[in-house]
Each structure stands twice: as structure tokens, then as C-alpha cells.
Coordinates of C-alpha atoms and ligand atoms in Angstrom, one line a residue:
M1 CA 8.2 -0.7 -38.5
E2 CA 11.5 -2.6 -38.2
F3 CA 11.3 -5.4 -35.7
S4 CA 14.9 -4.5 -34.6
I5 CA 13.6 -1.3 -33.0
L6 CA 11.3 -3.4 -30.8
A7 CA 14.0 -6.0 -30.1
N8 CA 16.4 -3.3 -29.0
S9 CA 13.8 -1.7 -26.8
F10 CA 13.0 -5.1 -25.2
N11 CA 16.6 -5.5 -24.5
K12 CA 16.9 -2.2 -22.7
M13 CA 13.7 -2.9 -20.7
E14 CA 14.9 -6.3 -19.6
S15 CA 17.9 -4.7 -18.0
T16 CA 15.9 -2.7 -15.4
R17 CA 13.1 -3.2 -12.9
K18 CA 12.9 0.5 -12.1
R19 CA 9.5 1.9 -13.0
L20 CA 10.7 5.4 -14.0
E21 CA 13.4 3.9 -16.3
L22 CA 10.9 1.5 -17.8
T23 CA 8.5 4.4 -18.4
Q24 CA 11.2 6.4 -20.2
F25 CA 12.1 3.5 -22.5
L26 CA 8.4 3.0 -23.3
V27 CA 8.0 6.7 -24.1
E28 CA 10.9 6.5 -26.5
L29 CA 9.5 3.4 -28.1
F30 CA 6.0 4.9 -28.5
E31 CA 7.4 8.0 -30.1
K32 CA 9.1 5.9 -32.8
T33 CA 6.0 3.8 -33.4
P34 CA 3.7 4.5 -36.4
H35 CA 0.1 4.8 -35.2
Q36 CA -1.1 1.8 -37.1
V37 CA 1.1 -0.6 -35.3
I38 CA 0.9 0.8 -31.8
A39 CA -1.8 -1.6 -30.6
K40 CA 0.3 -4.6 -31.8
I41 CA 3.4 -3.2 -30.0
V42 CA 1.4 -2.9 -26.7
Y43 CA 0.2 -6.5 -26.9
L44 CA 3.7 -7.8 -27.7
L45 CA 5.1 -5.8 -24.8
Q46 CA 2.9 -7.9 -22.5
G47 CA 3.8 -11.1 -24.4
K48 CA 0.4 -11.3 -25.9
L49 CA -1.2 -11.0 -29.4
R50 CA -4.6 -9.7 -28.3
P51 CA -6.3 -8.7 -25.1
D52 CA -6.6 -11.6 -22.6
F53 CA -10.4 -11.9 -22.9
E54 CA -10.1 -13.1 -26.6
G55 CA -8.2 -16.1 -25.3
I56 CA -5.6 -16.3 -28.1
E57 CA -2.8 -18.5 -26.8
L58 CA 0.4 -19.0 -28.7
G59 CA 1.1 -22.3 -26.9
V60 CA 4.3 -23.3 -28.6
A61 CA 6.1 -26.0 -26.7
E62 CA 9.9 -25.9 -26.1
K63 CA 10.5 -29.1 -28.1
L64 CA 8.8 -27.7 -31.2
A65 CA 10.7 -24.4 -30.9
I66 CA 14.0 -26.4 -30.7
R67 CA 13.1 -28.2 -33.9
A68 CA 12.4 -24.9 -35.6
I69 CA 15.7 -23.5 -34.5
S70 CA 17.4 -26.6 -35.8
K71 CA 15.6 -26.3 -39.1
S72 CA 16.5 -22.7 -39.7
S73 CA 20.1 -22.9 -38.5
G74 CA 21.1 -26.4 -39.6
I75 CA 22.4 -27.1 -36.1
T76 CA 21.5 -30.4 -34.5
I77 CA 18.8 -30.6 -31.9
K78 CA 21.3 -32.2 -29.4
R79 CA 23.6 -29.2 -29.7
I80 CA 20.7 -26.7 -29.2
E81 CA 19.5 -28.7 -26.1
E82 CA 23.0 -28.5 -24.7
E83 CA 23.1 -24.7 -25.1
Y84 CA 19.7 -24.5 -23.6
R85 CA 20.8 -26.4 -20.5
K86 CA 23.7 -24.1 -20.2
E87 CA 21.8 -20.8 -20.7
G88 CA 18.6 -21.8 -18.8
E89 CA 16.5 -19.9 -21.3
L90 CA 15.8 -21.0 -24.8
G91 CA 15.5 -17.6 -26.4
H92 CA 18.9 -16.7 -25.1
A93 CA 20.4 -20.0 -26.1
A94 CA 19.1 -19.5 -29.7
S95 CA 20.7 -16.1 -29.9
V96 CA 24.0 -17.5 -28.7
I97 CA 23.8 -20.3 -31.4
L98 CA 22.7 -17.9 -34.1
E99 CA 25.4 -15.4 -33.1
Q100 CA 28.0 -18.0 -34.1
K101 CA 26.2 -18.9 -37.2
T102 CA 25.5 -15.4 -38.7
Q103 CA 29.1 -15.0 -39.3
T104 CA 28.8 -17.3 -42.2
T105 CA 25.4 -16.5 -43.6
F106 CA 23.6 -13.4 -45.1
L107 CA 20.4 -12.0 -43.8
V108 CA 17.8 -12.1 -46.5
E109 CA 15.6 -9.2 -45.6
D110 CA 14.8 -7.0 -42.6
I111 CA 11.9 -8.3 -40.6
T112 CA 9.1 -5.9 -39.6
V113 CA 6.9 -5.9 -36.5
E114 CA 3.9 -6.4 -38.8
R115 CA 5.4 -9.6 -40.3
V116 CA 6.4 -11.0 -36.9
Y117 CA 3.0 -10.2 -35.5
E118 CA 1.1 -11.7 -38.5
T119 CA 3.2 -14.8 -38.4
L120 CA 2.7 -15.3 -34.7
F121 CA -1.0 -14.8 -35.1
K122 CA -1.1 -17.5 -37.8
I123 CA 0.8 -19.8 -35.5
A124 CA -1.7 -19.2 -32.7
K125 CA -4.6 -20.0 -35.0
L126 CA -3.2 -23.2 -36.4
E127 CA -5.1 -26.4 -35.4
G128 CA -5.3 -30.0 -36.5
T129 CA -2.9 -32.7 -37.5
R130 CA -0.6 -30.9 -39.7
S131 CA -0.3 -27.9 -37.4
Q132 CA 3.0 -28.9 -35.8
D133 CA 4.8 -29.0 -39.1
M134 CA 3.2 -25.7 -40.2
K135 CA 4.3 -24.1 -37.0
I136 CA 7.9 -25.2 -37.4
K137 CA 7.8 -23.9 -41.0
Y138 CA 6.5 -20.5 -39.9
I139 CA 8.9 -20.2 -37.0
S140 CA 12.0 -21.2 -38.9
S141 CA 11.2 -18.8 -41.7
L142 CA 11.1 -16.0 -39.2
L143 CA 14.3 -17.1 -37.6
N144 CA 16.0 -17.3 -41.0
D145 CA 15.6 -13.6 -41.5
A146 CA 16.1 -12.5 -37.9
N147 CA 19.3 -11.4 -36.3
P148 CA 20.3 -13.2 -33.0
L149 CA 18.7 -10.5 -30.8
E150 CA 15.5 -10.5 -32.8
A151 CA 15.4 -14.3 -32.8
S152 CA 15.7 -14.5 -29.0
Y153 CA 12.7 -12.2 -28.6
I154 CA 10.6 -13.9 -31.2
L155 CA 11.2 -17.2 -29.3
K156 CA 10.5 -15.6 -25.9
I157 CA 7.1 -14.4 -27.1
L158 CA 6.4 -17.8 -28.7
L159 CA 7.2 -19.7 -25.5
G160 CA 5.5 -17.2 -23.2
S161 CA 8.7 -16.4 -21.4
L162 CA 9.0 -12.7 -22.2
R163 CA 8.8 -11.1 -18.8
L164 CA 9.6 -7.4 -19.0
G165 CA 7.8 -6.8 -15.7
I166 CA 5.8 -3.9 -17.2
A167 CA 2.6 -3.2 -15.3
E168 CA -0.4 -1.9 -17.2
N169 CA -0.2 1.3 -15.2
T170 CA 3.4 1.9 -16.5
V171 CA 2.2 1.4 -20.1
M172 CA -0.5 4.0 -19.4
D173 CA 1.9 6.4 -17.8
A174 CA 4.1 6.2 -20.9
L175 CA 1.2 6.6 -23.3
A176 CA 0.0 9.7 -21.5
I177 CA 3.4 11.2 -21.6
A178 CA 4.1 10.3 -25.3
F179 CA 0.8 11.4 -26.7
S180 CA -0.4 14.2 -24.4
G181 CA 2.8 15.4 -22.8
N182 CA 1.4 14.9 -19.3
K183 CA 1.5 11.9 -17.1
D184 CA -1.6 13.1 -15.1
N185 CA -3.7 12.2 -18.1
R186 CA -3.3 8.6 -17.2
K187 CA -6.6 8.9 -15.3
V188 CA -8.4 9.4 -18.6
L189 CA -6.6 6.4 -20.1
E190 CA -7.5 4.3 -17.1
H191 CA -11.1 4.9 -17.6
A192 CA -10.9 3.8 -21.2
Y193 CA -9.0 0.7 -20.1
N194 CA -11.4 -0.1 -17.3
V195 CA -14.4 -0.1 -19.6
S196 CA -12.7 -2.0 -22.5
S197 CA -10.0 -4.2 -20.9
D198 CA -8.1 -3.7 -24.1
L199 CA -4.9 -1.8 -23.6
G200 CA -4.0 -2.0 -27.4
K201 CA -7.2 -0.3 -28.3
V202 CA -6.6 2.4 -25.7
A203 CA -3.1 3.0 -27.1
E204 CA -4.4 3.2 -30.7
T205 CA -7.2 5.6 -29.7
I206 CA -4.9 8.1 -27.9
A207 CA -2.3 7.8 -30.7
T208 CA -4.8 8.4 -33.5
K209 CA -7.4 10.6 -31.8
S210 CA -5.4 12.3 -29.1
L211 CA -6.7 13.0 -25.6
K212 CA -10.1 14.3 -26.9
G213 CA -10.7 10.9 -28.5
I214 CA -9.9 9.0 -25.4
E215 CA -12.1 11.2 -23.3
K216 CA -15.0 10.1 -25.5
F217 CA -14.1 6.4 -25.2
E218 CA -17.2 4.3 -24.7
I219 CA -18.1 0.8 -23.5
I220 CA -17.9 -1.7 -26.3
L221 CA -20.5 -4.5 -26.1
F222 CA -18.7 -7.9 -25.8
N223 CA -15.5 -6.3 -24.4
P224 CA -15.5 -7.0 -20.7
I225 CA -15.6 -4.2 -18.2
R226 CA -13.2 -4.5 -15.3
P227 CA -15.3 -5.2 -12.2
M228 CA -15.8 -3.0 -9.2
L229 CA -14.5 -4.5 -6.0
A230 CA -15.3 -4.2 -2.4
D231 CA -13.4 -3.3 0.7
R232 CA -13.8 -5.5 3.8
V233 CA -15.3 -4.6 7.1
K234 CA -15.2 -6.7 10.3
S235 CA -18.5 -5.7 11.9
E236 CA -21.9 -4.1 11.4
E237 CA -20.6 -1.2 13.6
E238 CA -17.7 -0.6 11.3
A239 CA -20.0 -0.6 8.3
I240 CA -22.2 2.1 9.8
E241 CA -19.1 4.1 10.6
K242 CA -18.1 4.0 7.0
M243 CA -21.4 4.2 5.2
G244 CA -23.7 6.3 7.4
N245 CA -27.2 5.1 8.2
N246 CA -28.9 4.5 4.9
F247 CA -27.5 2.0 2.5
A248 CA -28.2 -1.2 0.6
A249 CA -27.4 -4.7 1.9
E250 CA -27.4 -7.6 -0.5
Y251 CA -26.7 -11.3 0.0
K252 CA -23.1 -12.2 -0.7
L253 CA -23.6 -15.4 -2.6
D254 CA -20.8 -17.9 -2.7
G255 CA -20.6 -18.6 -6.5
E256 CA -18.8 -17.3 -9.5
R257 CA -19.1 -13.7 -10.6
V258 CA -20.3 -13.6 -14.2
Q259 CA -20.5 -10.5 -16.5
L260 CA -23.1 -11.2 -19.1
H261 CA -23.0 -9.3 -22.5
I262 CA -26.3 -9.8 -24.4
E263 CA -27.7 -8.7 -27.7
G264 CA -30.6 -10.6 -29.0
D265 CA -29.6 -14.3 -28.8
K266 CA -25.9 -13.6 -28.7
V267 CA -24.6 -14.0 -25.1
V268 CA -21.0 -13.9 -24.0
L269 CA -19.9 -14.5 -20.4
F270 CA -16.8 -13.2 -18.7
S271 CA -15.4 -14.2 -15.4
R272 CA -14.2 -11.9 -12.7
S273 CA -10.7 -12.1 -14.2
L274 CA -12.2 -11.3 -17.6
E275 CA -11.8 -14.8 -19.1
N276 CA -14.4 -15.9 -21.6
I277 CA -16.3 -18.6 -19.7
S278 CA -19.3 -19.0 -22.0
S279 CA -18.5 -22.6 -22.7
Y280 CA -19.0 -23.6 -19.1
Y281 CA -22.5 -22.2 -18.9
P282 CA -24.5 -23.4 -21.9
D283 CA -27.6 -23.1 -19.7
I284 CA -27.1 -19.4 -19.1
I285 CA -26.6 -18.9 -22.8
E286 CA -29.8 -20.7 -23.6
K287 CA -32.1 -19.4 -20.9
I288 CA -31.1 -15.9 -20.1
P289 CA -32.0 -14.0 -23.3
K290 CA -35.7 -14.9 -22.6
A291 CA -35.5 -13.1 -19.3
I292 CA -34.2 -9.8 -20.8
Q293 CA -36.3 -6.9 -22.0
A294 CA -33.8 -4.8 -23.8
E295 CA -32.0 -4.7 -27.1
N296 CA -28.7 -5.1 -25.6
V297 CA -27.4 -5.1 -22.1
I298 CA -24.4 -5.8 -19.8
L299 CA -25.3 -7.4 -16.5
E300 CA -23.5 -8.7 -13.5
A301 CA -24.6 -11.8 -11.6
E302 CA -23.4 -14.4 -9.3
A303 CA -23.9 -17.9 -10.7
V304 CA -24.5 -20.3 -7.8
A305 CA -24.7 -24.0 -7.6
I306 CA -28.0 -25.2 -6.1
N307 CA -29.4 -28.3 -4.6
E308 CA -31.8 -29.5 -7.3
N309 CA -34.4 -30.8 -4.9
T310 CA -34.5 -28.0 -2.3
G311 CA -33.1 -25.1 -4.3
A312 CA -30.7 -24.3 -1.5
F313 CA -27.4 -22.6 -2.4
L314 CA -24.3 -24.8 -2.4
P315 CA -20.7 -23.7 -1.9
F316 CA -18.5 -22.3 -4.7
Q317 CA -16.5 -25.5 -4.9
E318 CA -19.5 -27.3 -6.6
L319 CA -19.1 -25.0 -9.6
M320 CA -15.5 -26.4 -10.2
H321 CA -17.2 -29.5 -11.7
R322 CA -18.2 -27.4 -14.6
R323 CA -14.6 -26.5 -15.5
R324 CA -14.3 -29.1 -18.2
K325 CA -14.0 -29.0 -21.9
Y326 CA -16.0 -32.2 -22.7
K327 CA -19.3 -33.5 -21.6
I328 CA -20.3 -30.2 -20.3
E329 CA -23.9 -31.0 -21.0
K330 CA -23.7 -33.7 -18.3
A331 CA -22.1 -31.4 -15.8
V332 CA -24.9 -28.9 -16.5
T333 CA -27.6 -31.3 -15.4
Q334 CA -25.5 -32.8 -12.6
Y335 CA -24.6 -29.4 -11.1
P336 CA -27.5 -27.1 -11.7
I337 CA -27.3 -23.4 -11.0
T338 CA -29.3 -20.2 -10.6
V339 CA -28.2 -16.8 -12.0
N340 CA -28.5 -14.0 -9.4
F341 CA -28.3 -10.6 -10.9
F342 CA -26.9 -7.7 -8.9
D343 CA -25.9 -5.0 -11.3
I344 CA -26.5 -3.4 -14.7
L345 CA -23.6 -1.7 -16.5
Y346 CA -25.0 -1.0 -20.0
C347 CA -28.4 -0.9 -21.5
N348 CA -29.8 -0.2 -25.0
G349 CA -26.5 1.3 -26.3
K350 CA -25.8 3.5 -23.3
S351 CA -23.5 3.2 -20.3
C352 CA -25.1 2.8 -16.9
L353 CA -21.9 3.2 -15.0
E354 CA -22.6 6.9 -14.1
L355 CA -26.0 6.1 -12.6
N356 CA -26.1 5.8 -8.9
Y357 CA -26.8 2.4 -7.2
K358 CA -30.4 3.0 -6.6
D359 CA -31.1 3.9 -10.2
R360 CA -29.1 1.0 -11.5
R361 CA -30.9 -1.5 -9.2
E362 CA -34.3 -0.1 -10.4
K363 CA -33.3 -0.5 -14.0
L364 CA -32.0 -4.0 -13.4
E365 CA -35.3 -5.0 -11.9
K366 CA -37.2 -3.5 -14.8
I367 CA -35.1 -5.1 -17.5
T368 CA -34.7 -8.6 -16.1
K369 CA -37.6 -10.9 -15.4
E370 CA -37.3 -13.3 -12.5
N371 CA -38.0 -17.0 -13.1
E372 CA -36.8 -20.4 -11.7
F373 CA -33.3 -19.8 -13.2
A374 CA -32.8 -16.1 -13.1
K375 CA -33.2 -14.1 -9.9
H376 CA -32.4 -10.7 -8.4
I377 CA -30.0 -11.0 -5.6
P378 CA -32.0 -10.4 -2.3
M379 CA -31.5 -6.8 -1.2
T380 CA -32.9 -4.5 1.5
I381 CA -32.2 -1.0 2.6
V382 CA -30.7 -0.9 6.1
K383 CA -30.6 2.0 8.6
N384 CA -28.9 0.6 11.7
D385 CA -26.7 -2.2 12.9
N386 CA -29.7 -4.3 14.1
E387 CA -31.2 -4.3 10.7
I388 CA -27.8 -5.3 9.2
K389 CA -27.5 -8.1 11.8
D390 CA -31.0 -9.4 11.0
F391 CA -30.4 -9.5 7.2
F392 CA -26.9 -11.0 7.8
E393 CA -28.5 -13.9 9.8
N394 CA -31.1 -14.4 7.0
S395 CA -28.3 -14.5 4.4
I396 CA -26.2 -17.0 6.3
N397 CA -29.3 -19.2 6.9
A398 CA -29.9 -19.1 3.1
G399 CA -26.4 -20.5 2.6
S400 CA -24.6 -17.3 1.6
E401 CA -21.3 -16.0 2.8
G402 CA -22.5 -12.8 4.3
L403 CA -23.5 -9.4 3.0
M404 CA -22.3 -6.9 0.4
L405 CA -23.1 -3.4 1.5
K406 CA -23.5 -0.7 -1.1
M407 CA -23.8 3.1 -1.0
L408 CA -27.1 4.2 -2.5
D409 CA -25.9 7.4 -4.2
K410 CA -22.6 6.1 -5.8
S411 CA -21.8 5.2 -9.4
Y412 CA -20.2 2.0 -10.6
Q413 CA -16.4 2.4 -10.4
A414 CA -15.1 -0.1 -12.9
G415 CA -11.7 -1.6 -12.1
S416 CA -11.4 -0.2 -8.6
R417 CA -11.7 -1.3 -5.0
G418 CA -13.1 1.2 -2.7
S419 CA -15.4 1.8 0.3
N420 CA -18.5 2.4 -1.8
W421 CA -19.0 -1.3 -1.6
L422 CA -18.1 -3.2 1.5
K423 CA -18.2 -6.9 2.2
L424 CA -19.1 -8.4 5.6
K425 CA -18.4 -12.1 5.8
R426 CA -19.0 -14.7 8.4
E427 CA -15.3 -15.8 8.4
Y428 CA -14.4 -12.3 9.6
Q429 CA -15.4 -13.5 13.0
N430 CA -12.1 -15.5 13.0
E431 CA -9.1 -13.9 14.8
L432 CA -7.6 -12.1 11.9
G433 CA -10.9 -10.8 10.7
D434 CA -10.8 -12.1 7.1
S435 CA -9.6 -14.8 4.8
L436 CA -6.8 -14.0 2.4
D437 CA -6.5 -14.9 -1.2
L438 CA -2.8 -15.8 -1.8
V439 CA -0.8 -16.8 -4.8
V440 CA 0.9 -20.2 -4.9
I441 CA 4.5 -19.7 -5.8
G442 CA 6.3 -22.8 -4.5
G443 CA 5.8 -26.3 -3.2
F444 CA 7.4 -28.8 -0.9
F445 CA 7.0 -32.6 -1.6
G446 CA 4.7 -34.4 0.8
K447 CA 5.7 -37.2 3.1
G448 CA 3.7 -40.2 4.4
R449 CA 0.1 -40.0 3.4
R450 CA 1.0 -37.0 1.2
T451 CA 3.7 -38.7 -0.9
G452 CA 3.1 -37.9 -4.5
S453 CA 1.6 -34.5 -3.8
Y454 CA 2.7 -31.1 -2.5
G455 CA 2.2 -31.4 1.2
T456 CA 3.1 -27.8 1.9
L457 CA 2.8 -24.7 -0.3
L458 CA 4.7 -21.4 -0.3
L459 CA 2.3 -18.5 -0.7
A460 CA 2.6 -14.9 -1.7
T461 CA 0.7 -11.6 -1.7
Y462 CA 0.6 -9.3 -4.7
D463 CA 2.7 -6.1 -4.5
E464 CA 0.9 -3.5 -6.7
D465 CA 3.8 -1.1 -6.8
T466 CA 6.4 -3.5 -8.1
D467 CA 4.0 -5.9 -9.8
T468 CA 5.6 -8.8 -7.9
F469 CA 4.5 -11.7 -5.7
T470 CA 6.0 -11.4 -2.2
S471 CA 6.3 -14.5 0.0
I472 CA 4.1 -14.4 3.2
C473 CA 3.8 -17.9 4.6
K474 CA 4.1 -21.6 4.1
V475 CA 0.8 -23.5 4.5
G476 CA 0.5 -27.2 5.3
T477 CA -2.8 -27.6 7.1
G478 CA -6.4 -27.6 6.0
F479 CA -5.9 -29.9 3.0
S480 CA -8.2 -32.8 2.4
D481 CA -7.0 -35.7 0.3
E482 CA -9.2 -34.5 -2.5
N483 CA -7.7 -31.0 -2.2
L484 CA -4.2 -32.4 -2.4
D485 CA -5.0 -34.4 -5.5
Q486 CA -6.7 -31.5 -7.2
L487 CA -3.9 -29.1 -6.3
Y488 CA -1.3 -31.5 -7.7
Q489 CA -3.2 -31.8 -11.0
I490 CA -3.4 -28.0 -11.3
L491 CA 0.1 -27.1 -10.0
N492 CA 2.2 -29.8 -11.7
P493 CA 2.1 -28.2 -15.2
K494 CA 3.1 -24.9 -13.6
V495 CA 6.4 -26.1 -12.3
T496 CA 9.3 -24.1 -13.7
I497 CA 13.1 -24.7 -13.8
K498 CA 13.9 -21.2 -12.7
K499 CA 12.0 -19.0 -10.3
N500 CA 9.8 -16.5 -12.2
P501 CA 11.4 -13.0 -11.8
R502 CA 8.1 -11.7 -10.5
I503 CA 8.5 -13.9 -7.4
D504 CA 10.2 -12.3 -4.5
S505 CA 11.1 -14.9 -1.9
E506 CA 14.1 -15.5 0.2
M507 CA 12.6 -18.7 1.5
G508 CA 13.5 -21.7 -0.8
A509 CA 11.1 -24.4 -2.1
D510 CA 11.4 -27.9 -3.6
V511 CA 9.8 -26.6 -6.7
W512 CA 8.8 -23.2 -8.1
F513 CA 5.5 -22.6 -9.9
E514 CA 4.5 -20.0 -12.4
P515 CA 2.5 -17.6 -10.3
E516 CA -0.9 -18.4 -11.7
L517 CA -3.1 -19.9 -9.0
V518 CA -4.9 -18.2 -6.1
I519 CA -6.0 -20.1 -3.0
E520 CA -7.8 -19.0 0.1
V521 CA -6.4 -19.2 3.6
V522 CA -7.2 -18.0 7.1
A523 CA -4.7 -17.3 9.8
S524 CA -4.6 -16.3 13.5
E525 CA -2.4 -13.3 13.2
I526 CA 0.0 -11.2 11.1
T527 CA 3.4 -10.9 12.5
L528 CA 6.7 -9.2 11.6
S529 CA 9.1 -11.6 9.8
P530 CA 12.8 -11.5 9.1
I531 CA 12.4 -13.9 6.1
H532 CA 9.2 -13.1 4.3
K533 CA 9.0 -10.3 1.8
A534 CA 5.4 -9.1 2.0
A535 CA 5.3 -5.4 2.9
L536 CA 9.1 -5.4 3.4
D537 CA 10.4 -2.3 5.2
K538 CA 6.8 -0.9 5.4
I539 CA 6.2 -1.5 9.1
K540 CA 9.8 -2.0 10.2
K541 CA 13.2 -1.8 8.5
D542 CA 14.4 -5.1 7.2
A543 CA 11.3 -6.9 8.2
G544 CA 8.4 -8.2 6.2
L545 CA 5.0 -9.5 7.3
A546 CA 4.1 -13.2 7.7
L547 CA 1.0 -15.1 8.7
R548 CA 0.9 -17.1 11.9
F549 CA -0.9 -20.5 11.9
P550 CA -2.2 -20.2 8.3
K551 CA -4.7 -22.8 7.2
F552 CA -6.1 -23.6 3.8
T553 CA -9.9 -23.1 3.7
G554 CA -10.5 -25.6 0.9
K555 CA -11.2 -22.9 -1.6
I556 CA -9.1 -22.9 -4.8
R557 CA -10.0 -19.6 -6.3
I558 CA -9.7 -20.5 -10.0
E559 CA -11.8 -17.5 -10.9
K560 CA -9.3 -15.0 -9.5
A561 CA -6.4 -13.6 -11.5
V562 CA -3.2 -13.4 -9.5
E563 CA -3.3 -9.6 -9.6
D564 CA -6.6 -9.9 -7.7
A565 CA -4.9 -11.7 -4.8
S566 CA -4.6 -9.9 -1.4
T567 CA -2.2 -7.0 -1.8
N568 CA 0.5 -5.8 0.6
E569 CA -1.5 -2.7 1.2
E570 CA -4.4 -4.8 2.4
I571 CA -2.1 -6.9 4.6
I572 CA -0.7 -3.7 6.2
T573 CA -4.3 -2.5 6.9
L574 CA -5.1 -5.8 8.5
Y575 CA -1.8 -5.7 10.5
K576 CA -2.6 -2.2 11.8
G577 CA -6.2 -3.2 12.5
Q578 CA -5.2 -6.1 14.7
K579 CA -2.8 -3.7 16.6
K580 CA -5.7 -1.4 17.1
V581 CA -8.0 -4.1 18.5
A582 CA -5.2 -5.2 20.9
H583 CA -4.8 -1.6 21.9
D584 CA -8.5 -1.1 22.4
K585 CA -8.6 -4.2 24.6
N586 CA -5.6 -2.9 26.6
L587 CA -3.5 -5.8 25.5
I588 CA -0.6 -3.5 24.5
Ligands
AMP1 P1 -14.3 -11.4 -2.6 O1 -14.1 -12.4 -3.7 O2 -14.4 -12.0 -1.2 O3 -13.5 -10.2 -2.7 O4 -15.8 -10.9 -2.8 C1 -16.2 -10.3 -3.9 C2 -17.1 -11.3 -4.8 O5 -18.3 -11.6 -4.1 C3 -17.5 -10.8 -6.1 O6 -16.4 -10.9 -7.1 C4 -18.7 -11.6 -6.5 O7 -18.2 -12.8 -7.1 C5 -19.2 -12.0 -5.1 N1 -20.6 -11.5 -4.8 C6 -21.5 -12.3 -4.2 N2 -22.6 -11.6 -4.0 C7 -22.4 -10.3 -4.5 C8 -23.2 -9.1 -4.5 N3 -24.4 -9.1 -4.0 N4 -22.6 -8.0 -5.1 C9 -21.3 -8.1 -5.6 N5 -20.6 -9.2 -5.5 C10 -21.1 -10.3 -5.0

């Protein structure tokens, strides 16, 4: 397939943010795409080469790309940098430069999607001392044969700056229309995506095997399943109202969610945001297979740091010490953990997702043997609010965050948040009722004690409809010196020259960050705001929602993807909830 078809499509898509238009452009593109390249096209659309969980990063630095442009065009580095400064985006600058140049040269051959993809793939895999030179060679050879528009998109993909703003749901809408003629079939595609986390594979399956093939799509061991999420409740009474009077309560441990894929001695671990985190937990890899009595299995557990002497649970923050590439063995002994199983998703070649909670728990207990290191998360069946309160107390005393409440007769809903699982946390007793997970989008330089760090951060919620991050508050309290240091280390490499187009904020900032980090805050209230963009126009025309007295809780949620941050829909529910409480108390 000619790469120019894709470059032209990208160009059209960049000109709009409207979902319907984007869907239409995608449908047209998919209809022109031969089946054997559709997976590659779907990855490239998202600026990727493979699904996220494979961790393949292009990682080409701007400096290197500039050298490659210079090599292929013969134009000096200085001149390219000048153009870059003027244009603000390197892909675009390159196309301007090459535009002037193509008038004097001939294109050698048409480039294909396959060739671009293979070359990018080789670049991503290069390592070692000579890799820089080889990268320049590969990039310049592509640029040699590319027209200016193609060159600009090749560079954008390489630099990670291709941002078409296409949500996964939009891709699935377009696939459903292109290959089944009916958008409603997205539901079937969603299921396939939820169990494989691989949109390219989903696209290839529907293209080659039609709707029938995608209906039969099965879990693939070592491909992560998108996790089931819980709604929040504020009180035991609210839980009873929602769940009836017979459900399971489990401790909600404050650790890292780990999805374990195991076959024999092979173990792969995925985080909640589907990143491969196996290297941080060599102890799990070594010890867990011995505790499993099945040929293959996919399990979910909470890995929790413990006090070596007493065995007591320690807060999530302790696990951060394991986030290192080197000397992980030392961290493993310094920060010991236990693995606390709470679900089973696959066993002996068969999906367990359709089984109800009770049957899954039974199977889990049968297949995993408890020992010093591997445990079953404490669980009890509760029937009334006193029993919940009792178990809640026990769980808090044991060092956990509260309870997860789960319907007994419900299946596992991969990739969705719903009321079949509810979370009841201690923090809910604060005024707002819950902590929020917000995306860091901007920063303000600190003064006094905070010089050399970001003293205040600008935070955003996630808007699922538009796939954007909408500003909701500035936060400047709750930071310890250690937090400030840590945040500076994490955020500094994320500083951008221009605000990422997915950020929606009228409020300015000293610096903008790539929206990649989630932190936890509490607040006293949600109020209407003329400045902030969260839930704009949803409650009142021309007003968004903002947090009053926000405070950082000290938790940097590195395990959360930004798309898992608190959504505007959740904020609206909380806003309405606080209104209701005030109303019930006759305050308004
Ligand atoms: P939250 O991050 O506040 O939305 O809470 C959901 C998280 O709680 C999950 O992603 C897990 O990491 C964690 N968790 C702790 N205990 C449990 C449990 N018993 N069942 C499910 N998730 C749990």
C-alpha cells in the first residue's frame, strides 16, 4: 500500500477534531487498506508500532532527527533548526524545507506503508554504540524517497508527536462500519479489544474473518486483559441500596494491581495500565509458579509492600522504590511484598470471565495455594450494614484502604467501570466523599523553600467524549519536600514547548507538561467555575467545574494511565451528590 494514501489521510484527520468526521475519514481509509496491512495502519494511526503492552518505543530524539534531515537533504543543521524554531514542530519544518528542495531533485521510488513500518520497527529495535549512526542512516534513506507531506508524518511518528486525537472507540466505530456496515457492531469489537488490548489484532480479525470471526475472539495468554473497575460509594447504606443484602466484601489493599499470566515457569506481569512490569517483581516471577495448580492461568492480585518483621501492610508509596532498572535485587530484599490474589480470568485454556464472582472465587482458591508470599485477599459475605462496618474496621486495622464490594452473581466485565464492583474507602469520610485522580498538565515555579521545583501544579480531569484533559484546579498544598523533589524529577522531562492539543485549559501555566502523570488529591467541594474546563456547559452554560481547597494526598499514581484518571462524568456525579446531601440536610 502506498504510504501517500496514509499521509493524505493523516493530513485530513489533523484538520478536524469532530468525531463524526474523523470516523468518516477512517472508514474511507480502511476501505482502501489491504487486509494484510490493516493492523499496521491501526498502530500507526495511534503513533505506535505495536500494542502498548509490548513496550516498543521509537524514542528518536529531535537532535538525531535533525541530523537525518540534514543528511538526506544536504541542508545545514543550523538552517533546519531555524525553520524548526519558526514552525514550532519538526515534522512540519521538514516538509517546508523539503518542499523547497524537491523542485530540484527526483523521487527515486514510491514508498509503501510496509517499508515505512519495517524501517521504523528496525529503528525501534536498534541498541548499542553504533545505533545512533544506523538510525540516521535508516531515517535519511526513508526521507530521501518521501515527498514533503510523507516526510512530515514519518518524522511525527518517529518523534512521538503525531496526535490525531483519535480515541480507540472512534477506531472501533470505523472498523464496524467499514467491515460490517453497522456501527452497532462496535460492541463485539469492544469485547475483543477488552480481552486482548490489541487494537491492531482486532482490526485484522474483523478485516479477514468478518463479524463471525470477531464474535469468536478469545483471550490470548500473555496479552493483557483490560481490567474491571469499580464505582465508588460513600457509605455502607449506599452500598446496601445498590447491591441488595447479600454480596462479597474484600479488603481493598493499598498496593499495585498486577495481572499475572502464567504457563509453567513462564510468568508475565502487567500493571493496571497494561504495562509490562515483570522486571520490577523478580520475586513474583520466581515464587508464584510454585503456588499454582493449573497448566496455565491469568490471575489478578494486589502486590503490597509489607513490614518484614511484623508482616503488616505498608502504603502504596513503598512500592515506588521498586521502580528502578538497576539493582532491583536489592530493592526486592529492602522492600518485601506479598501477593494477594483476588480474581481469576483464565484457566487451563478457557476464559473464566463469564463465570460469576462466586464460582471465580472458588476456582481461585482451588488453583492457588496460600503460603508466606502468596495469599487470597480476605473476603467475607455480608448481609447488612453492620456486617460491612465490622469488616471495614478490620480491614482498616490491618492497614488497608477500605473495602471492595462485589456482586456474587455477576461476571467479570473486562475494561469497564460499573456498579457490580463498588469501592468504599476511608477517605470518603472527607467532605467531598472521595479522593480524585487527576492528570498533571501544567506547572508553576516554586518560590522560597520551593525554588527549583514546581510549587503549584495545574490539574485536569479526563473527558471521555472528546479524549481531552480538561483543567479543574491548581494545587499547591499537601506537598512534602520529598514529594516536590520526586515530582520535579518525573515532570521535568515531560515539559513541552507547546501545549499538547489534548489539553483544554484557559488558565495559563509557567510550563506545560505532556499529559502523562496522574496524582491523587482531595478537596472540600466542587464548585461552578468561569475559568476551568471540566464538564464545561454540563451543569450551567459557560461554566465548568472546579475543586475548592484541593490538597495533594502524597500519592503519585504512577500505575495509572491518564485515561484512567477521574472523568468529567464522575465529577458531575460527585457534584450532584454533594447537592443532594446539602438538600437532605436542608442546607439549600
Ligand atoms: P481505585 O484505584 O481507587 O479506583 O481502586 C481500584 C484499585 O484497588 C484496583 O485497581 C486495585 O489495584 C485495588 N484493589 C485493592 N484491593 C482490591 C480488591 N480486593 N479487588 C479489586 N481491586 C482491589
